[in-house]
Short mmCIF file of C-alpha atoms and ligand atoms in Angstrom, two decimals:
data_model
loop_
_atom_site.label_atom_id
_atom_site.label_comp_id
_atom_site.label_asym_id
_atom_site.label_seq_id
_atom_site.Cartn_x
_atom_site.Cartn_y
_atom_site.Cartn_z
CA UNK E 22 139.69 247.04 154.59
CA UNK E 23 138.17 244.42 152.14
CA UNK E 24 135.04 242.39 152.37
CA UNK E 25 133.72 239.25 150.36
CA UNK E 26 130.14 239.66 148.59
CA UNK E 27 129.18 236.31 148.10
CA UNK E 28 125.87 235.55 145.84
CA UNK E 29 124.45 232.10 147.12
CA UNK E 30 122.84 229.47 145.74
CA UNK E 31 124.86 227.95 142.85
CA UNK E 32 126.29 224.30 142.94
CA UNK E 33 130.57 223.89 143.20
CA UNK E 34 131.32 221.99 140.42
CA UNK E 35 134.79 221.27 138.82
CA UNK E 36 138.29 220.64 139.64
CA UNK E 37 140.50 222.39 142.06
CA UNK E 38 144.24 221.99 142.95
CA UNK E 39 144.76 222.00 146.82
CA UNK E 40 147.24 224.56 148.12
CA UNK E 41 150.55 223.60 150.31
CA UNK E 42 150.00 223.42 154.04
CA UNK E 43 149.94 226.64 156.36
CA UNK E 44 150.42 224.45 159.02
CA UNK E 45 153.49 222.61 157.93
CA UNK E 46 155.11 225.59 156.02
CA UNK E 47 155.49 228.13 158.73
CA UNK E 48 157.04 225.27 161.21
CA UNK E 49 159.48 224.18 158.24
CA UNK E 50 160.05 228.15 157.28
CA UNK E 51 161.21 228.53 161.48
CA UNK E 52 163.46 225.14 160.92
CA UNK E 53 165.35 226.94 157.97
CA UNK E 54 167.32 229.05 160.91
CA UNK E 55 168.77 226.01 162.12
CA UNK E 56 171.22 225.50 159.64
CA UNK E 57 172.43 228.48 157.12
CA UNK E 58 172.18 227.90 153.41
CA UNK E 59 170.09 228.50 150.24
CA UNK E 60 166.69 226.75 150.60
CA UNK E 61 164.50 226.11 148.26
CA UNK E 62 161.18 224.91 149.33
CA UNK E 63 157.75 224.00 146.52
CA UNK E 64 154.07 224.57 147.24
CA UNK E 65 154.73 227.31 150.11
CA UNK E 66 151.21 229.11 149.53
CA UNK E 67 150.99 232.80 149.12
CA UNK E 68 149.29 234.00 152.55
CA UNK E 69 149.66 236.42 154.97
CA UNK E 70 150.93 234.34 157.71
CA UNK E 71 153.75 233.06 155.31
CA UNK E 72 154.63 236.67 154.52
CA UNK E 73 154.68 237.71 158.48
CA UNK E 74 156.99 234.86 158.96
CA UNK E 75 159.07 235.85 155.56
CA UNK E 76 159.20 239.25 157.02
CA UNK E 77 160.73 238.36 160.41
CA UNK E 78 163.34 235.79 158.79
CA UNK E 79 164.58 238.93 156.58
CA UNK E 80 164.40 241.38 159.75
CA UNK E 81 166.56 239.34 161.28
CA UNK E 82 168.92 238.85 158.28
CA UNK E 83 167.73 236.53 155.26
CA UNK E 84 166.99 236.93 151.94
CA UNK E 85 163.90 235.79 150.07
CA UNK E 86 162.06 234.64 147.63
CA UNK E 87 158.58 233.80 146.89
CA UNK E 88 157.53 233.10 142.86
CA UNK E 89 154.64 230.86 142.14
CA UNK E 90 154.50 228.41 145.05
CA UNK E 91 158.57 228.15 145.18
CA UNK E 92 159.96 229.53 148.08
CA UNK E 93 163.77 230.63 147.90
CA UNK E 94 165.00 231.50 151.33
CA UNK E 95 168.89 232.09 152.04
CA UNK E 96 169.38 231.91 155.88
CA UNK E 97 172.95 232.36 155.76
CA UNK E 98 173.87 235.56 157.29
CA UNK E 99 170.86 235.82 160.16
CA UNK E 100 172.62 238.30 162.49
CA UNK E 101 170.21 238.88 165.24
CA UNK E 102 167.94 236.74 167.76
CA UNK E 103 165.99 239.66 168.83
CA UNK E 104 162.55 238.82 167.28
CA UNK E 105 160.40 242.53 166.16
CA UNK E 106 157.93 242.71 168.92
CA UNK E 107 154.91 244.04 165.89
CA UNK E 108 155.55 240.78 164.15
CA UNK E 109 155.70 238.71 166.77
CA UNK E 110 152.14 239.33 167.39
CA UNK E 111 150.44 238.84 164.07
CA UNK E 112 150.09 235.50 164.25
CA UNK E 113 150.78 232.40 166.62
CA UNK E 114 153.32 230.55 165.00
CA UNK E 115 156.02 233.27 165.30
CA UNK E 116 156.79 230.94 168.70
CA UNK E 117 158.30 228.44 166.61
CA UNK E 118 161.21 230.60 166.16
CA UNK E 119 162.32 229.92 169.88
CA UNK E 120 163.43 226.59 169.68
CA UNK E 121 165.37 227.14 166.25
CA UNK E 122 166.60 230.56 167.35
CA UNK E 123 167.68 229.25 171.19
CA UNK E 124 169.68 226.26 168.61
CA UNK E 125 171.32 228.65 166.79
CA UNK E 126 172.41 231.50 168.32
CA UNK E 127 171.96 230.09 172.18
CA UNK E 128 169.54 233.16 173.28
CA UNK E 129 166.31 234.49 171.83
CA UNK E 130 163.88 237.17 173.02
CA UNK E 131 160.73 236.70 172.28
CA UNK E 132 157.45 238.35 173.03
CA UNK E 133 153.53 237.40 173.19
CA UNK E 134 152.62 235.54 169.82
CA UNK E 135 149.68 236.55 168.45
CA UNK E 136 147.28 234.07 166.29
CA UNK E 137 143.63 233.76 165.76
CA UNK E 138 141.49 234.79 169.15
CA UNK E 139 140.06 231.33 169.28
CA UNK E 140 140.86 231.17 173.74
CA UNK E 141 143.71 231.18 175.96
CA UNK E 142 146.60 230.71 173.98
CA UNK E 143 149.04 229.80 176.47
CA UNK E 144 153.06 228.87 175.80
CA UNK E 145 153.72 226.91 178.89
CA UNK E 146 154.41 223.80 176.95
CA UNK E 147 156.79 225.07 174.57
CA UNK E 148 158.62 227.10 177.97
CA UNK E 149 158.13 223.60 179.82
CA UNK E 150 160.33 221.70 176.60
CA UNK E 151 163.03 224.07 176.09
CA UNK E 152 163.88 224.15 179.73
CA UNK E 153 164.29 220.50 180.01
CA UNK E 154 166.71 220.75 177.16
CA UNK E 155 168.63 223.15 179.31
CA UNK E 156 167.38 226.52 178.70
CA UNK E 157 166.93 229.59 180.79
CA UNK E 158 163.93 232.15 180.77
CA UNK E 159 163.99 235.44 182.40
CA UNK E 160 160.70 237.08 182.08
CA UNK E 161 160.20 240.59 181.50
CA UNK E 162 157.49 243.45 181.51
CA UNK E 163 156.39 243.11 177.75
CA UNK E 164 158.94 240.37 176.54
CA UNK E 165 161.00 236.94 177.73
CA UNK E 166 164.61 236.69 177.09
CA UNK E 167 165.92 232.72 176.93
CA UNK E 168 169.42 231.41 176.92
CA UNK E 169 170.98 228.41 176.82
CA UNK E 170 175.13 227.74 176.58
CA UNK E 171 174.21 224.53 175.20
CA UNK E 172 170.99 222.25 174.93
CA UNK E 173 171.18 218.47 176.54
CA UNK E 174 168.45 215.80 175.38
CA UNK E 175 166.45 215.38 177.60
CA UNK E 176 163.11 213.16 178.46
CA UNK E 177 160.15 215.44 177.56
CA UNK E 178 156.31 214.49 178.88
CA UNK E 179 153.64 216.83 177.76
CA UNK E 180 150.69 217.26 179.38
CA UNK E 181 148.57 217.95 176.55
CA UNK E 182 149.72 216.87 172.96
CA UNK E 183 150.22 220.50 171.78
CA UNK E 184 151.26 221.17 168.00
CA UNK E 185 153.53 223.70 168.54
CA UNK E 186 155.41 222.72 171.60
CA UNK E 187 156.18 219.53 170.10
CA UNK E 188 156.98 221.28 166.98
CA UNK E 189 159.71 223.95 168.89
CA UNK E 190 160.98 221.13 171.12
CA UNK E 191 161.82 218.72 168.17
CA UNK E 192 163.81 221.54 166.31
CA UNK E 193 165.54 222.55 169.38
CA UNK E 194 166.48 219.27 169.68
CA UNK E 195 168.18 218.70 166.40
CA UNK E 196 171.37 220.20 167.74
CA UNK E 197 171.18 219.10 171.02
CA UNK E 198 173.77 217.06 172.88
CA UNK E 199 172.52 213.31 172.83
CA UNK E 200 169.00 211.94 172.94
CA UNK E 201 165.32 213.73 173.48
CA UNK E 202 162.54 211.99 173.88
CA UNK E 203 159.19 213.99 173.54
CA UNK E 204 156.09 211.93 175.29
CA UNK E 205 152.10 212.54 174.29
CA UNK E 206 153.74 214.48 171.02
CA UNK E 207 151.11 215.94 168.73
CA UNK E 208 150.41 213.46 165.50
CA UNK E 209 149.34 215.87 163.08
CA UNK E 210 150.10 215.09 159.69
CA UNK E 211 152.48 218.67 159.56
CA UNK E 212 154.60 217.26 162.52
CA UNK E 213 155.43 214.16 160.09
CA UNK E 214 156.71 216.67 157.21
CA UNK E 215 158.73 218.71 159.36
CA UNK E 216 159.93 215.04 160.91
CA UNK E 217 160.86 214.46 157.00
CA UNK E 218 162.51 218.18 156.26
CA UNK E 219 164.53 217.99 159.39
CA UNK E 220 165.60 214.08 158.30
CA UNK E 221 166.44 216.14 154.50
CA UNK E 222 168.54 218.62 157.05
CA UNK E 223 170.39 215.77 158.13
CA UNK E 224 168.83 215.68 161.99
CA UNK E 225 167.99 212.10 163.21
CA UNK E 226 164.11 212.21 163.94
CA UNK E 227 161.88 209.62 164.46
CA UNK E 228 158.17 208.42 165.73
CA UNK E 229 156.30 211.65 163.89
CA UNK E 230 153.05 210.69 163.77
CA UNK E 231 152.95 208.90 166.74
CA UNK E 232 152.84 209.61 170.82
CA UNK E 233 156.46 209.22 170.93
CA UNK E 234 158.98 211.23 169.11
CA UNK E 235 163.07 210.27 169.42
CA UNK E 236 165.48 212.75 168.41
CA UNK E 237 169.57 212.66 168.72
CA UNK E 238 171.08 215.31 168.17
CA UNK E 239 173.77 216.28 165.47
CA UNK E 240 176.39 218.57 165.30
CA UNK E 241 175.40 220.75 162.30
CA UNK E 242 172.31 220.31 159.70
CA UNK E 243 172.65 221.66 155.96
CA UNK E 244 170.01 223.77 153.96
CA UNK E 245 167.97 221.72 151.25
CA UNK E 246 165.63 221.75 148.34
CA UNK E 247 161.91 220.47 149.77
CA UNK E 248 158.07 220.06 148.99
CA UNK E 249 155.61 220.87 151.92
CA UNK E 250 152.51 218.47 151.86
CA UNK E 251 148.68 219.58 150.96
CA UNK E 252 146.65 222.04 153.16
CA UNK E 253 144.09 219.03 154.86
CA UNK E 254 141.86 222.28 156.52
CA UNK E 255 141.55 223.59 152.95
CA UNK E 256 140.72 220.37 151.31
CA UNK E 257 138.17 219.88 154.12
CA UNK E 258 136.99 223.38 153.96
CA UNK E 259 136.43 223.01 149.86
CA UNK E 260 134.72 219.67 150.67
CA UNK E 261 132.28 221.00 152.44
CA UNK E 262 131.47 223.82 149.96
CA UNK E 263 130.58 221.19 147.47
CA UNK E 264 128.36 219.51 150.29
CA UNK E 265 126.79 222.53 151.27
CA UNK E 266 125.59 223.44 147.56
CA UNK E 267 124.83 220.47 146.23
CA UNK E 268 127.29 220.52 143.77
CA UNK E 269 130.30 217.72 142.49
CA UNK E 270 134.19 218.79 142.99
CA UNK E 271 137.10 217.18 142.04
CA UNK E 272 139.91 217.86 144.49
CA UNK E 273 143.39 217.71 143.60
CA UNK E 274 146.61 217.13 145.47
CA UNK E 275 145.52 215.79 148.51
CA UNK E 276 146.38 213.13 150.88
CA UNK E 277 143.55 211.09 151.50
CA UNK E 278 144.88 209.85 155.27
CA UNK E 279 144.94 213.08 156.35
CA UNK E 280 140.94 213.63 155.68
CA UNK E 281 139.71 210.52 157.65
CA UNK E 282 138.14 212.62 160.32
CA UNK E 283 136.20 214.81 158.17
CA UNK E 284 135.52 211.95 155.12
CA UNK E 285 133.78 209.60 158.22
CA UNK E 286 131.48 212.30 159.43
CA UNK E 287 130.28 213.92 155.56
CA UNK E 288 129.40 210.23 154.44
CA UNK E 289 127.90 209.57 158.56
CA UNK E 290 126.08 212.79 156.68
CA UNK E 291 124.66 210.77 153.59
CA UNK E 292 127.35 212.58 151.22
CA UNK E 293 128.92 210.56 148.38
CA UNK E 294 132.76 210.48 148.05
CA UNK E 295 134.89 208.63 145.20
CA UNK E 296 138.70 208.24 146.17
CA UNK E 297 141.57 207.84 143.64
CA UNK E 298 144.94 208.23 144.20
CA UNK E 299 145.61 211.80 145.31
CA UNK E 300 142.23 213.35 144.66
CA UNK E 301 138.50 212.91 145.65
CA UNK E 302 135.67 213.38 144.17
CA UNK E 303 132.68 214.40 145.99
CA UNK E 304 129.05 214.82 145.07
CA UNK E 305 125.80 215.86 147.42
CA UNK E 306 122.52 215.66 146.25
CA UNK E 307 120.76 213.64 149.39
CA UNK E 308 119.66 215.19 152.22
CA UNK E 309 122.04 215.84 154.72
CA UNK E 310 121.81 213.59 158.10
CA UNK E 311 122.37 215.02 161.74
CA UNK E 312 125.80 213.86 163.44
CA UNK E 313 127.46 214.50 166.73
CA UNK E 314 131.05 215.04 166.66
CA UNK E 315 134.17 215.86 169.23
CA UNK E 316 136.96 217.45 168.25
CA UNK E 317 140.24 216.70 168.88
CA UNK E 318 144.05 216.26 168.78
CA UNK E 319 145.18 214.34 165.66
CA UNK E 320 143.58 211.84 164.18
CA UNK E 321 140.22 212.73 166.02
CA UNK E 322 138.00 215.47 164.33
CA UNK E 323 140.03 218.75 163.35
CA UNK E 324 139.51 222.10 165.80
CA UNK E 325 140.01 223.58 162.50
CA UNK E 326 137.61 222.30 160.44
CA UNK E 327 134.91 222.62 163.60
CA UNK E 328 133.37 226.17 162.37
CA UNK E 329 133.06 224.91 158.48
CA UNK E 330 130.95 221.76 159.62
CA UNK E 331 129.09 223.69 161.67
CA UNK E 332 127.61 225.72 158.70
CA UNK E 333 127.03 222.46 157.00
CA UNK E 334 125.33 221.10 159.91
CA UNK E 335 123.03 223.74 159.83
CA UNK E 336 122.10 222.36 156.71
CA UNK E 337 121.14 219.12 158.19
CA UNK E 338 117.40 217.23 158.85
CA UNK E 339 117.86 217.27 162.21
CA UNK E 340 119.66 218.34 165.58
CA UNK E 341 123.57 218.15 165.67
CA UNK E 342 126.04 218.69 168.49
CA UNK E 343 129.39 219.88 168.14
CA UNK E 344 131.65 219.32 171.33
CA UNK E 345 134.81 221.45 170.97
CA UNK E 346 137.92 220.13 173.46
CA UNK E 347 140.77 221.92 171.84
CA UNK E 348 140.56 225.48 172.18
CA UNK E 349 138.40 227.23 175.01
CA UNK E 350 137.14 230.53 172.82
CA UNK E 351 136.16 228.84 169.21
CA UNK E 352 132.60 229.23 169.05
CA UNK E 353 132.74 233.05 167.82
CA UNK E 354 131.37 232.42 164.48
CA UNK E 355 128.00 231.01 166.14
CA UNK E 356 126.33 234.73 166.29
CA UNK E 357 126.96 235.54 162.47
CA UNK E 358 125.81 232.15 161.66
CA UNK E 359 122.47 233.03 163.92
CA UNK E 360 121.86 236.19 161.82
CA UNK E 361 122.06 234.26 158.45
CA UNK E 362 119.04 231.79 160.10
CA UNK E 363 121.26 228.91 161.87
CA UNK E 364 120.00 228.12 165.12
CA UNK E 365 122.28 227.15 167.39
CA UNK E 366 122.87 226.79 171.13
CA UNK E 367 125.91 226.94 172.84
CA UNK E 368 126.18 225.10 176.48
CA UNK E 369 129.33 225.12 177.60
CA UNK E 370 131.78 223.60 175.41
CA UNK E 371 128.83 222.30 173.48
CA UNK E 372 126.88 223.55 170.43
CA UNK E 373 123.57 222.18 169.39
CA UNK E 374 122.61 222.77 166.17
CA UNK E 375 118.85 222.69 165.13
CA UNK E 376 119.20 221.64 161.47
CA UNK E 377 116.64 222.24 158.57
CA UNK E 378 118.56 225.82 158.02
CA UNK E 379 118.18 228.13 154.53
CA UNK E 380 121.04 230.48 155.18
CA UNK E 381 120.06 233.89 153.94
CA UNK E 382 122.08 236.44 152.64
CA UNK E 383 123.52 238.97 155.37
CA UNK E 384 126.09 241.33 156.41
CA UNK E 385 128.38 239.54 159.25
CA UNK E 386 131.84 239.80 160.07
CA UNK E 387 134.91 237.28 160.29
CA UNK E 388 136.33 237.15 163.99
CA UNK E 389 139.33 234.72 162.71
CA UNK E 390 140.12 232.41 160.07
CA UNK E 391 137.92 229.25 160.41
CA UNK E 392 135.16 231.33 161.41
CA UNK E 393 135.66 233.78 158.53
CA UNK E 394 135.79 230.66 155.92
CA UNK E 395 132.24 229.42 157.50
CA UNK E 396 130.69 232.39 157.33
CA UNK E 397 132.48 232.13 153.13
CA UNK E 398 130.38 228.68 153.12
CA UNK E 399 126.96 229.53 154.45
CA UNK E 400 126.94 232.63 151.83
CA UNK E 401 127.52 230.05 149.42
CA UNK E 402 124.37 227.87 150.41
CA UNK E 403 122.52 231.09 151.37
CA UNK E 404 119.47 232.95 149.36
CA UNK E 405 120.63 236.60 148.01
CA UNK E 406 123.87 238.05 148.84
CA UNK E 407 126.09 237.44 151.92
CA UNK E 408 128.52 240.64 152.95
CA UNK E 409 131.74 239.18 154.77
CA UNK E 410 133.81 241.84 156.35
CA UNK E 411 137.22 241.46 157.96
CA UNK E 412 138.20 238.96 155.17
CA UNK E 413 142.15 239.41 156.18
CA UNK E 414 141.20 236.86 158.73
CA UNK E 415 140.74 234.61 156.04
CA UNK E 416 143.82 235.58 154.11
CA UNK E 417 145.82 234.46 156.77
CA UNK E 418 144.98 230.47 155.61
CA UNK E 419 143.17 230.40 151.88
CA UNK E 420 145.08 231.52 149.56
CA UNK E 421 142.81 234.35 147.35
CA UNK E 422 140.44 232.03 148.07
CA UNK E 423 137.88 233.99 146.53
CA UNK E 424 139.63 232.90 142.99
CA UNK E 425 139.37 229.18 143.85
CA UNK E 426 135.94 229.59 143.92
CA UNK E 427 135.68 231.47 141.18
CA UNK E 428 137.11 229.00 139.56
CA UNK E 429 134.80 226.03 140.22
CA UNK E 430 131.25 228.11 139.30
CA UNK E 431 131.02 230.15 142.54
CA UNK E 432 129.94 234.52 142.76
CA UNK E 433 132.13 235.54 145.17
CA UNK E 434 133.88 239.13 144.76
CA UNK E 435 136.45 240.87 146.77
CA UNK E 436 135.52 244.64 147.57
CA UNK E 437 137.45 247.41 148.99
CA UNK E 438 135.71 249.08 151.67
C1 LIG W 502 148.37 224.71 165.81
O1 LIG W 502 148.25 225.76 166.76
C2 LIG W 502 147.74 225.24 164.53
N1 LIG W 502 148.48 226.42 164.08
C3 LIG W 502 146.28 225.61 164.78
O2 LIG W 502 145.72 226.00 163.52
C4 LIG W 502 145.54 224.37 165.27
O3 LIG W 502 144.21 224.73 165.59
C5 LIG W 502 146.23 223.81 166.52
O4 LIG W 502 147.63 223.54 166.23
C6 LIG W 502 145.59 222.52 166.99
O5 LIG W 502 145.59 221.58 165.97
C7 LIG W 502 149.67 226.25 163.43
O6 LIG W 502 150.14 225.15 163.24
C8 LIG W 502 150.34 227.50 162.96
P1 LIG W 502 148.34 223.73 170.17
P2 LIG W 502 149.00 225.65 168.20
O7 LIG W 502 149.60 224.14 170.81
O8 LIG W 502 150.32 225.02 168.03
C9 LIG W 502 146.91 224.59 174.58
C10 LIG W 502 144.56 227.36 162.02
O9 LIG W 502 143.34 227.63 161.95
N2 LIG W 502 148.33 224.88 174.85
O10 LIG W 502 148.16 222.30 169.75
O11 LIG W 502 148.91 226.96 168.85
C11 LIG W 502 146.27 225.71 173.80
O12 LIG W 502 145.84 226.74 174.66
C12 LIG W 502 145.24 227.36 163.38
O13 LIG W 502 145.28 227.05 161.04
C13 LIG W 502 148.75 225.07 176.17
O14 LIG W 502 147.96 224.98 177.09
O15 LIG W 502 148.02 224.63 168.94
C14 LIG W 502 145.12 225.03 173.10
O16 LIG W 502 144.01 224.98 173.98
C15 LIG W 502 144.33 227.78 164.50
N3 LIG W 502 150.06 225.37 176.40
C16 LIG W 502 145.65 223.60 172.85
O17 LIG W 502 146.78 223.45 173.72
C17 LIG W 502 150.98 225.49 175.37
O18 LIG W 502 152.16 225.75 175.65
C18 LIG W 502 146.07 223.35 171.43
O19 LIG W 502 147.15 224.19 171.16
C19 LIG W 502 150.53 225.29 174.05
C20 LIG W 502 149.20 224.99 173.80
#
């Protein structure tokens, strides 16, 4: 095992590149098995999710790739549909290989995703999608076999404007017969590049970013040559290291859109931002102001930033309430946030955070990604040294992100344990 020791108390300053999305590779890695071919996809960061899903694409026949940020992936010769039941449950977005598997081969068996412990993380959506477009589901014991002879557009309403259900149903769709139309989609940002690498493909996609997404279907896609857009959760997450330290960063390859949320709640916060074309520039060195924020589906405040302003909110002069919609189980991180001196109550889906915080240093451990990169940020702020354990949590989303920090004035080392 590995932990972070992180020695606090020393402003961010400098100029950092943003890594490629997480988010938008791993759907757009699932997409390549919709059309065999020699890919070639830029800024695919170097993380263990990425690897997990590399690893089932080349169990189940491909050949890979990864140099630098440039993915090669040849998804000619896939010869199976049976997905290993160990990967499968390292991380969440192995699901997205139903839709493109049930496309291309017409059955897929597929067992419980894993993914950060952050609540109930339920696939009734995704089942509820691919059915409509004509698929079967037989469940078993430990596993779910689906099978389709052929998919038919159909006229999808979701009940909740899930990420990944929209995400399967759109690829699935790509080679169905006729139209799909996919109601209350999910607007994220990373449904808009896949929209745009299924487009490259040659599918017919339209309405990403929006509530309604249109899709008619085509007989065959082709591989291509593609760049995935900027991790917005890192940005955010780096952001708020410079506001927590009172330091000035210079961010790098990042789309400014995709930051509204978090940008309208750090200056709500009193912290100065400068904006040029893709970077920002952002400086803290006013006390920070109390906020209350929900979070939300796209473009509301990001689930996945909700642990990182939390730490910063601890910060704060004054009491600050975090309501979290999204997921039912996300407030993990609030204990190891106690023991470096945050005080914070949780009622309900609610946390209220009693600002006027100095972290300290401490020994806590990382109970999934966001919350591991929060704990990463309050050792930052905090006096003395901060031990995070379980740092593979972490891994799964920042890439070494112990170097970037390095690398704009931070003491952060990575020791085996
Ligand atoms: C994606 O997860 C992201 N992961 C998550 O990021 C992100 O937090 C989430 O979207 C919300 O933005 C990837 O893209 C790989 P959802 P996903 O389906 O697709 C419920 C990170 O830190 N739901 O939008 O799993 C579900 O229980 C990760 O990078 C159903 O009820 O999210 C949850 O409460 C964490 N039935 C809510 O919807 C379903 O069939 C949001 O889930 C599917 C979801």
């Amino acid at each position: 095992m590995e932990k972070f020791a992180v020695q606090g108390g020393r402003p961010l300053s400098g100029c950092l590149r943003i890594q490629g999305s997480k988010n938008a590779a791993l759907p757009i890695l699932a997409a390549t098995v919709l059309a065999g071919g020699q890919y070639s996809i830029q800024d695919v960061p170097h993380l263990t999710d990425i690897s997990v899903m590399l690893e089932i694409l080349t169990t189940l026949g491909a050949k890979s790739n990864h140099e630098q940020s440039v993915l090669t992936l040849d998804t000619s010769s896939l010869f199976s549909s049976h997905i290993p039941v160990d990967l499968m449950g390292q991380m969440r977005s192995s699901i997205f290989l139903m839709g493109p598997m049930l496309a291309r081969f017409g059955e897929v068996t597929i067992y419980p995703p894993g993914g950060c412990a952050i609540g109930e993380r339920k696939i009734d959506l995704h089942i509820q999608g691919l059915k409509a477009l004509g698929a079967n589901f037989t469940y078993f014991e430990d596993h779910i076999h689906c099978s389709a002879k052929e998919l038919i557009g159909a006229d999808i309403g979701l009940s909740f404007p899930s990420v990944g259900a929209t995400e399967n149903i759109m690829m699935a769709a790509t080679l169905a017969k006729g139209k799909t139309i996919i109601r209350n989609a999910a607007k994220e940002p990373e449904i808009i590049d896949l929209q745009n690498f299924l487009n490259r493909m040659g599918a017919k996609v339209c309405g990403a970013g929006t509530a309604v997404i249109e899709i008619e279907g085509v007989e065959r896609l082709e591989a291509v040559s593609y760049k995935v857009i900027p991790d917005r959760i890192v940005a955010g997450t780096m952001l708020l290291a410079a506001c927590m330290t009172g330091g000035r960063l210079t961010l790098e390859n990042i789309v400014n859109e995709h930051l509204t949320g978090l940008i309208d709640i750090v200056k709500q916060c009193g912290v100065e931002i400068e904006y040029a074309h893709d970077i920002i520039i952002v400086s803290n060195n006013v006390p920070i102001q109390p906020v209350s924020v929900v979070t939300g589906p796209y473009p509301e405040f990001p689930t996945d930033m909700q642990a990182q302003l939390m730490a910063f909110l601890a910060l704060s002069k004054g009491t600050s309430v975090i309501r979290e919609t999204v997921f039912d189980g996300r407030f993990k991180h609030v204990e190891a946030l106690k023991k470096m001196g945050a005080q914070i109550n949780i009622m309900g889906k609610e946390a209220h955070i009693q600002g006027g915080t100095a972290f300290k240093g401490a020994e806590v451990n990382a109970t999934d990604l966001r919350g591991g990169a929060a704990l990463v940020l309050a050792g930052l702020a905090a006096s003395g040294t901060t031990f995070v354990n379980q740092v593979h949590h972490i891994d799964r989303g920042y890439e070494r992100i112990e170097r970037q920090l390095q690398s704009i004035g931070a003491s952060i080392k990575r020791i085996q344990t």
